[in-house]
Coordinates of C-alpha atoms and ligand atoms in Angstrom, one line a residue:
M21 CA 24.2 60.1 33.8
E22 CA 25.3 57.1 31.9
R23 CA 25.3 53.7 33.6
K24 CA 28.5 52.2 34.7
R25 CA 29.9 49.8 31.9
I26 CA 29.9 46.1 32.7
Y27 CA 32.6 44.4 30.6
L28 CA 32.9 41.1 28.9
S29 CA 36.4 40.6 30.2
S30 CA 38.7 43.6 30.9
P31 CA 42.2 43.8 32.4
T32 CA 42.5 43.5 36.2
M33 CA 45.8 44.9 37.7
H34 CA 47.0 44.1 41.2
G35 CA 50.0 46.3 41.9
D36 CA 52.7 43.6 41.6
E37 CA 52.9 44.4 37.9
Q38 CA 54.0 47.9 38.8
R39 CA 56.8 46.6 41.0
F40 CA 58.4 44.6 38.1
V41 CA 57.9 47.5 35.6
Q42 CA 59.5 49.8 38.2
E43 CA 62.5 47.5 38.5
A44 CA 62.9 47.7 34.7
F45 CA 62.7 51.5 34.8
D46 CA 65.2 51.7 37.7
T47 CA 67.8 49.6 35.9
N48 CA 67.0 51.1 32.4
W49 CA 66.0 47.7 31.1
V50 CA 63.3 49.0 28.9
A51 CA 64.5 47.4 25.7
P52 CA 63.2 44.1 24.3
L53 CA 65.2 41.4 26.1
G54 CA 66.1 41.8 29.8
P55 CA 65.6 40.1 33.1
N56 CA 61.8 40.3 33.1
V57 CA 61.6 38.6 29.7
N58 CA 63.8 35.8 30.8
E59 CA 62.0 35.3 34.1
F60 CA 58.5 35.5 32.6
E61 CA 59.5 32.8 30.2
K62 CA 60.9 30.6 33.0
E63 CA 57.9 31.3 35.3
L64 CA 55.3 30.5 32.6
A65 CA 57.2 27.3 31.6
A66 CA 57.3 26.2 35.2
Y67 CA 53.6 27.0 35.7
T68 CA 52.4 25.1 32.6
G69 CA 55.0 22.4 32.4
C70 CA 55.4 23.3 28.7
G71 CA 59.2 22.8 28.7
Y72 CA 60.4 26.0 27.2
A73 CA 58.7 29.2 26.2
A74 CA 59.6 32.3 24.1
A75 CA 58.0 35.6 25.0
L76 CA 56.6 37.4 21.9
S77 CA 54.7 40.6 21.0
S78 CA 51.4 38.7 20.6
G79 CA 49.7 35.3 20.4
T80 CA 49.4 35.8 16.6
A81 CA 53.2 36.3 16.4
A82 CA 53.6 33.0 18.3
L83 CA 51.2 31.2 15.9
H84 CA 53.1 32.6 13.0
L85 CA 56.5 31.4 14.3
A86 CA 54.9 28.0 15.1
M87 CA 53.8 27.7 11.4
I88 CA 57.3 28.5 10.3
L89 CA 58.9 26.1 12.7
A90 CA 56.4 23.4 11.8
G91 CA 57.6 23.8 8.2
V92 CA 54.4 25.2 6.7
N93 CA 55.1 26.4 3.2
Q94 CA 53.4 28.0 0.2
G95 CA 50.6 25.8 -1.1
D96 CA 50.6 23.4 1.9
I97 CA 47.2 22.3 3.4
V98 CA 46.7 23.2 7.1
L99 CA 43.8 21.6 8.9
A100 CA 42.3 24.2 11.3
Q101 CA 39.4 24.3 13.7
S102 CA 36.7 26.4 12.1
L103 CA 35.0 27.7 15.2
T104 CA 37.6 30.1 16.5
F105 CA 39.0 33.6 16.2
S106 CA 40.6 34.5 12.9
A107 CA 44.0 34.9 14.5
S108 CA 44.2 31.1 14.8
V109 CA 44.3 30.7 11.1
N110 CA 45.7 34.0 9.6
P111 CA 49.3 33.0 10.3
A112 CA 48.9 29.9 8.0
C113 CA 48.0 32.4 5.3
Y114 CA 51.0 34.6 6.0
E115 CA 53.0 31.6 4.8
K116 CA 50.6 31.2 1.8
A117 CA 49.4 27.9 3.0
V118 CA 45.8 26.8 2.3
P119 CA 43.5 26.3 5.3
V120 CA 40.9 23.5 5.3
F121 CA 38.4 24.0 8.1
V122 CA 37.3 21.2 10.4
D123 CA 34.0 21.2 12.3
S124 CA 33.6 21.1 16.1
E125 CA 31.9 18.5 18.3
Q126 CA 29.0 19.3 20.7
E127 CA 30.8 18.2 23.9
T128 CA 33.5 20.9 24.0
W129 CA 32.8 23.0 20.9
N130 CA 36.3 22.2 19.8
M131 CA 37.8 20.3 16.8
D132 CA 35.8 17.1 16.3
P133 CA 38.3 14.1 16.1
A134 CA 35.9 12.3 13.8
A135 CA 35.8 15.2 11.3
L136 CA 39.6 15.5 11.6
R137 CA 39.9 11.8 10.6
L138 CA 37.7 12.5 7.5
A139 CA 39.9 15.6 6.7
F140 CA 43.0 13.3 6.8
E141 CA 41.2 10.9 4.4
K142 CA 40.6 13.8 1.9
Y143 CA 43.9 15.6 2.6
P144 CA 46.4 12.9 3.7
H145 CA 49.5 15.2 3.8
P146 CA 48.7 18.5 5.6
A147 CA 51.7 20.5 6.9
A148 CA 50.0 21.1 10.3
V149 CA 46.9 20.8 12.4
I150 CA 45.7 23.8 14.4
A151 CA 43.4 22.9 17.4
V152 CA 41.9 25.4 19.8
H153 CA 40.7 25.3 23.4
L154 CA 37.8 27.6 22.8
Y155 CA 36.6 30.0 25.6
G156 CA 39.1 28.1 27.8
T157 CA 37.3 24.7 27.6
P158 CA 39.9 22.0 26.8
A159 CA 39.5 20.1 23.5
K160 CA 39.6 16.3 23.1
I161 CA 43.2 17.0 22.8
D162 CA 44.5 13.4 23.4
E163 CA 42.4 12.0 20.5
I164 CA 43.5 14.9 18.3
R165 CA 47.1 14.4 19.2
Q166 CA 46.8 10.7 18.5
I167 CA 45.4 11.3 15.0
C168 CA 48.3 13.7 14.3
R169 CA 50.9 11.2 15.5
E170 CA 49.4 8.5 13.3
H171 CA 49.9 10.8 10.3
G172 CA 53.2 12.3 11.4
V173 CA 51.8 15.8 11.2
P174 CA 52.8 18.5 13.7
L175 CA 50.0 19.7 16.0
I176 CA 49.9 23.4 16.9
E177 CA 47.8 24.0 20.0
D178 CA 46.1 27.4 20.2
A179 CA 45.8 27.9 24.0
A180 CA 45.4 31.7 23.6
E181 CA 42.1 31.5 25.6
S182 CA 42.8 28.6 27.9
L183 CA 45.9 29.5 30.0
G184 CA 45.4 27.5 33.3
A185 CA 42.9 25.0 31.8
T186 CA 43.9 21.4 32.1
F187 CA 43.0 18.1 30.4
K188 CA 43.5 14.9 32.4
G189 CA 45.5 17.0 34.9
Q190 CA 47.9 18.4 32.2
M191 CA 48.0 22.1 31.2
T192 CA 46.5 23.0 27.8
G193 CA 49.2 24.3 25.5
T194 CA 51.6 21.5 26.4
F195 CA 50.0 18.7 24.3
G196 CA 51.0 19.9 20.8
D197 CA 54.4 20.1 19.2
F198 CA 53.8 23.8 19.7
G199 CA 51.6 25.6 22.1
I200 CA 50.7 29.2 22.1
Y201 CA 49.4 31.6 24.7
S202 CA 48.1 35.2 24.4
F203 CA 48.2 38.0 26.9
N204 CA 46.0 40.4 25.0
G205 CA 43.9 42.9 26.9
N206 CA 40.8 40.7 27.5
K207 CA 42.5 37.3 28.1
I208 CA 42.6 35.7 31.6
I209 CA 45.8 37.5 32.3
T210 CA 47.2 40.4 30.2
T211 CA 50.3 42.3 29.5
S212 CA 48.3 44.8 27.5
G213 CA 49.5 42.8 24.5
G214 CA 51.8 39.8 24.2
G215 CA 52.1 36.1 23.6
M216 CA 54.2 33.1 24.3
L217 CA 55.4 30.2 22.1
A218 CA 55.8 26.9 24.0
A219 CA 57.6 23.7 23.0
K220 CA 59.4 20.7 24.6
D221 CA 62.4 21.0 22.4
P222 CA 64.7 23.9 23.6
A223 CA 66.3 24.1 20.2
L224 CA 62.9 25.0 18.6
V225 CA 62.3 27.7 21.2
E226 CA 65.8 29.1 20.7
R227 CA 65.1 29.2 17.0
A228 CA 61.8 31.1 17.6
R229 CA 63.8 33.7 19.7
F230 CA 66.3 33.9 16.8
L231 CA 63.5 34.5 14.2
A232 CA 61.7 36.9 16.5
T233 CA 64.8 39.2 16.7
Q234 CA 65.4 39.8 13.0
A235 CA 67.2 36.4 12.4
R236 CA 70.6 37.9 12.9
D237 CA 73.4 35.4 12.3
P238 CA 76.1 35.0 15.0
A239 CA 78.6 37.2 13.1
R240 CA 80.2 40.5 14.1
H241 CA 78.7 42.3 11.1
Y242 CA 75.0 42.4 10.4
Q243 CA 74.5 39.1 8.5
H244 CA 71.2 37.3 7.6
S245 CA 70.6 33.9 6.2
N246 CA 66.9 33.9 7.0
I247 CA 64.0 36.3 6.9
G248 CA 63.5 37.7 10.4
Y249 CA 60.8 39.3 12.3
N250 CA 60.5 41.9 15.1
Y251 CA 58.3 39.8 17.4
R252 CA 60.0 39.9 20.8
M253 CA 58.2 41.0 23.9
S254 CA 59.7 44.1 25.6
N255 CA 61.1 43.9 29.1
L256 CA 58.5 46.4 30.3
V257 CA 55.7 44.3 29.0
A258 CA 57.1 41.2 30.5
G259 CA 57.2 42.9 33.9
V260 CA 53.4 43.3 33.7
G261 CA 53.2 39.6 32.8
R262 CA 55.2 38.5 35.8
G263 CA 52.9 40.5 38.1
Q264 CA 49.8 39.1 36.4
L265 CA 51.1 35.5 36.6
L266 CA 51.2 35.8 40.5
H267 CA 47.4 36.4 40.4
L268 CA 46.3 33.8 37.7
G269 CA 45.0 31.5 40.5
E270 CA 42.7 34.2 41.8
H271 CA 41.5 35.0 38.2
L272 CA 40.8 31.3 37.6
A273 CA 38.8 30.9 40.9
R274 CA 36.8 34.0 40.1
K275 CA 36.0 33.0 36.5
Q276 CA 34.8 29.6 37.8
E277 CA 32.6 31.4 40.3
I278 CA 31.0 33.5 37.5
Y279 CA 30.3 30.5 35.3
R280 CA 28.7 28.6 38.2
Q281 CA 26.6 31.6 39.1
Y282 CA 25.2 31.8 35.6
R283 CA 24.7 28.0 35.4
D284 CA 22.7 28.0 38.7
A285 CA 20.8 31.1 37.9
F286 CA 19.4 29.7 34.6
K287 CA 18.8 26.1 35.8
D288 CA 15.1 26.5 35.7
I289 CA 15.0 28.0 32.2
E290 CA 15.2 25.0 29.9
E291 CA 15.7 27.1 26.8
I292 CA 19.1 28.1 28.1
S293 CA 22.2 25.8 28.0
M294 CA 25.6 27.0 29.4
N295 CA 28.7 26.3 27.2
P296 CA 29.7 22.6 27.7
M297 CA 32.5 21.4 30.1
N298 CA 34.9 18.7 29.1
P299 CA 34.4 16.0 31.8
D300 CA 38.1 14.9 31.3
G301 CA 39.4 18.4 32.1
E302 CA 39.1 21.6 34.0
A303 CA 38.3 24.7 32.0
N304 CA 39.7 28.2 32.9
N305 CA 36.2 29.6 32.2
W306 CA 37.7 32.6 30.3
L307 CA 34.2 33.4 28.9
S308 CA 30.9 32.1 30.1
C309 CA 28.7 31.4 27.1
M310 CA 25.2 30.3 26.6
T311 CA 23.1 28.8 23.8
L312 CA 19.3 29.0 23.3
T313 CA 17.0 26.2 22.2
P314 CA 16.2 26.7 18.5
G315 CA 12.6 28.0 18.0
C316 CA 12.3 29.0 21.7
G317 CA 11.2 32.5 20.6
V318 CA 14.2 34.3 22.2
T319 CA 17.3 35.1 20.1
P320 CA 20.9 35.8 21.1
E321 CA 20.4 39.2 19.5
Q322 CA 17.5 40.1 21.8
I323 CA 19.5 39.2 24.9
M324 CA 22.5 41.2 23.7
D325 CA 20.2 44.2 22.9
D326 CA 18.5 43.9 26.4
L327 CA 21.9 44.0 28.1
A328 CA 23.3 46.7 25.9
E329 CA 20.5 49.0 27.0
Y330 CA 22.0 48.8 30.5
N331 CA 25.5 49.4 29.1
I332 CA 26.5 45.8 29.5
E333 CA 28.9 44.2 27.1
T334 CA 28.3 40.9 25.4
R335 CA 29.7 39.3 22.3
P336 CA 28.4 36.9 19.7
I337 CA 30.1 33.5 19.4
W338 CA 33.1 33.6 17.1
K339 CA 31.8 33.4 13.5
P340 CA 33.2 30.1 12.1
M341 CA 36.0 30.6 9.6
H342 CA 34.3 28.5 6.9
L343 CA 31.5 31.1 6.9
Q344 CA 34.0 34.1 6.5
P345 CA 34.1 36.0 3.2
V346 CA 37.9 35.9 3.3
F347 CA 37.8 32.1 3.4
A348 CA 34.9 31.5 1.1
Q349 CA 37.2 29.4 -1.2
C350 CA 38.3 27.1 1.5
D351 CA 37.0 23.5 2.1
F352 CA 35.1 22.5 5.2
I353 CA 34.9 19.0 6.6
Q354 CA 32.2 17.9 9.0
A355 CA 31.5 14.4 10.5
K356 CA 27.7 14.5 9.8
E357 CA 25.7 16.0 7.0
G358 CA 23.4 18.9 7.7
L359 CA 23.9 21.9 9.9
S360 CA 27.5 22.0 11.2
V361 CA 28.1 22.1 14.9
A362 CA 30.2 25.3 14.4
Q363 CA 27.4 27.1 12.7
D364 CA 24.8 25.8 15.1
V365 CA 26.7 27.2 18.1
F366 CA 27.3 30.5 16.3
D367 CA 23.6 30.8 15.4
R368 CA 22.3 30.0 18.9
G369 CA 25.0 31.3 21.2
L370 CA 26.4 34.4 22.9
C371 CA 29.2 35.2 25.3
L372 CA 28.1 36.6 28.7
P373 CA 29.9 39.3 30.7
S374 CA 32.7 37.4 32.4
D375 CA 34.7 40.2 33.9
I376 CA 36.3 39.2 37.2
K377 CA 35.6 42.7 38.6
N378 CA 31.8 42.2 38.2
T379 CA 30.2 42.9 41.6
P380 CA 27.4 40.8 43.1
E381 CA 25.0 43.7 42.0
D382 CA 26.4 43.6 38.5
M383 CA 25.8 39.8 38.3
E384 CA 22.3 40.2 39.7
L385 CA 21.5 42.8 37.1
I386 CA 22.7 40.7 34.2
I387 CA 20.9 37.6 35.4
S388 CA 17.6 39.4 36.2
L389 CA 17.6 41.1 32.7
I390 CA 18.1 37.7 31.0
R391 CA 15.5 36.0 33.2
R392 CA 13.0 38.8 32.4
R393 CA 13.3 38.0 28.7
F394 CA 11.9 34.6 29.5
G395 CA 9.2 36.0 31.6
K396 CA 10.8 35.0 34.9
Ligands
PLP2 C1 43.3 36.2 21.2 C2 43.5 35.0 20.4 C3 44.5 34.8 19.5 C4 45.6 35.9 19.2 O1 46.3 36.3 20.3 P1 46.8 37.9 20.2 O2 47.7 38.0 21.4 O3 45.6 38.8 20.3 O4 47.6 38.0 19.0 C5 44.7 33.6 18.8 N1 43.7 32.6 18.9 C6 42.7 32.8 19.7 C7 41.7 31.6 19.8 C8 42.5 33.9 20.5 O5 41.4 34.0 21.2

């Protein structure tokens, strides 16, 4: 018989989701738009303090609308964190902008403010900056925001992985001119698929809702003065989100427990470092990650293979965008010469199973398999 699968990060439902979905069924509100959508937007805005939020079909859709609202146009330069998932950057390309990739720093694995300054020297007039809070660890977002303000360039904050994480007590996703969240299947809360665009300015968020519903002008006949999109979240999906949001606190606590368990279990193995924490913030610990000392004789691939034999899911670190074939023509800016931080983390790192349904026995098995690889 096959062993039970241990997941990287899979959906966890609680029952409250069903209640909101049932309400939608009972009232026939199964279309996009409806009370769950409106309430989910309000509840997320209240929780994060982001101001206003528009519920959309995905985080990628939210990023795309952020690009449009930031005024990103064909041929514009967009400065983007290299160490991230491709969805952070693809929407800039939908608008035919040209990404220039920026290296990470060691302390949070996110956009290096020093490299961002260099990027601004080389490209003084980018249309936007895209910073990420990778794996739920807050970036040095105040420095990044300061640099953007000095240059008068909009900051798009990709908080897809970091819902609930804070920097200096403020929620990630609320620092930029635009923030985006994702509720994809493996994120800290999920609606099966969905996203949110957040901004302080209610007019911008209203504009996002307008563009997301086919950009129909306020006329009796179907009239359009803009290219529109079908990006709105459905009222059914928003019901799942409302139920999930009630349990985000539990998810955060459990994710932190998992991170700490790994950290403590590998304390005596000096070849292993856990992903760094920003001392100015509180991560949401979406995924626990580790890096291995170069030349220690153990590779991330070996650990991933060891765990795969026991049907345990792991994942490599995101392959940096400046190393992707599709972005081979794009420039890359790093603060120091030599191996970039983004590539170094990619080469030496992996993501550990961080599913909040992992049992103590699951955690013990994962930890013992990794320790065995180091002869412990
Ligand atoms: C998941 C993710 C996205 C995209 O969100 P979707 O809801 O899957 O479209 C964007 N950026 C990052 C960093 C992500 O991890």
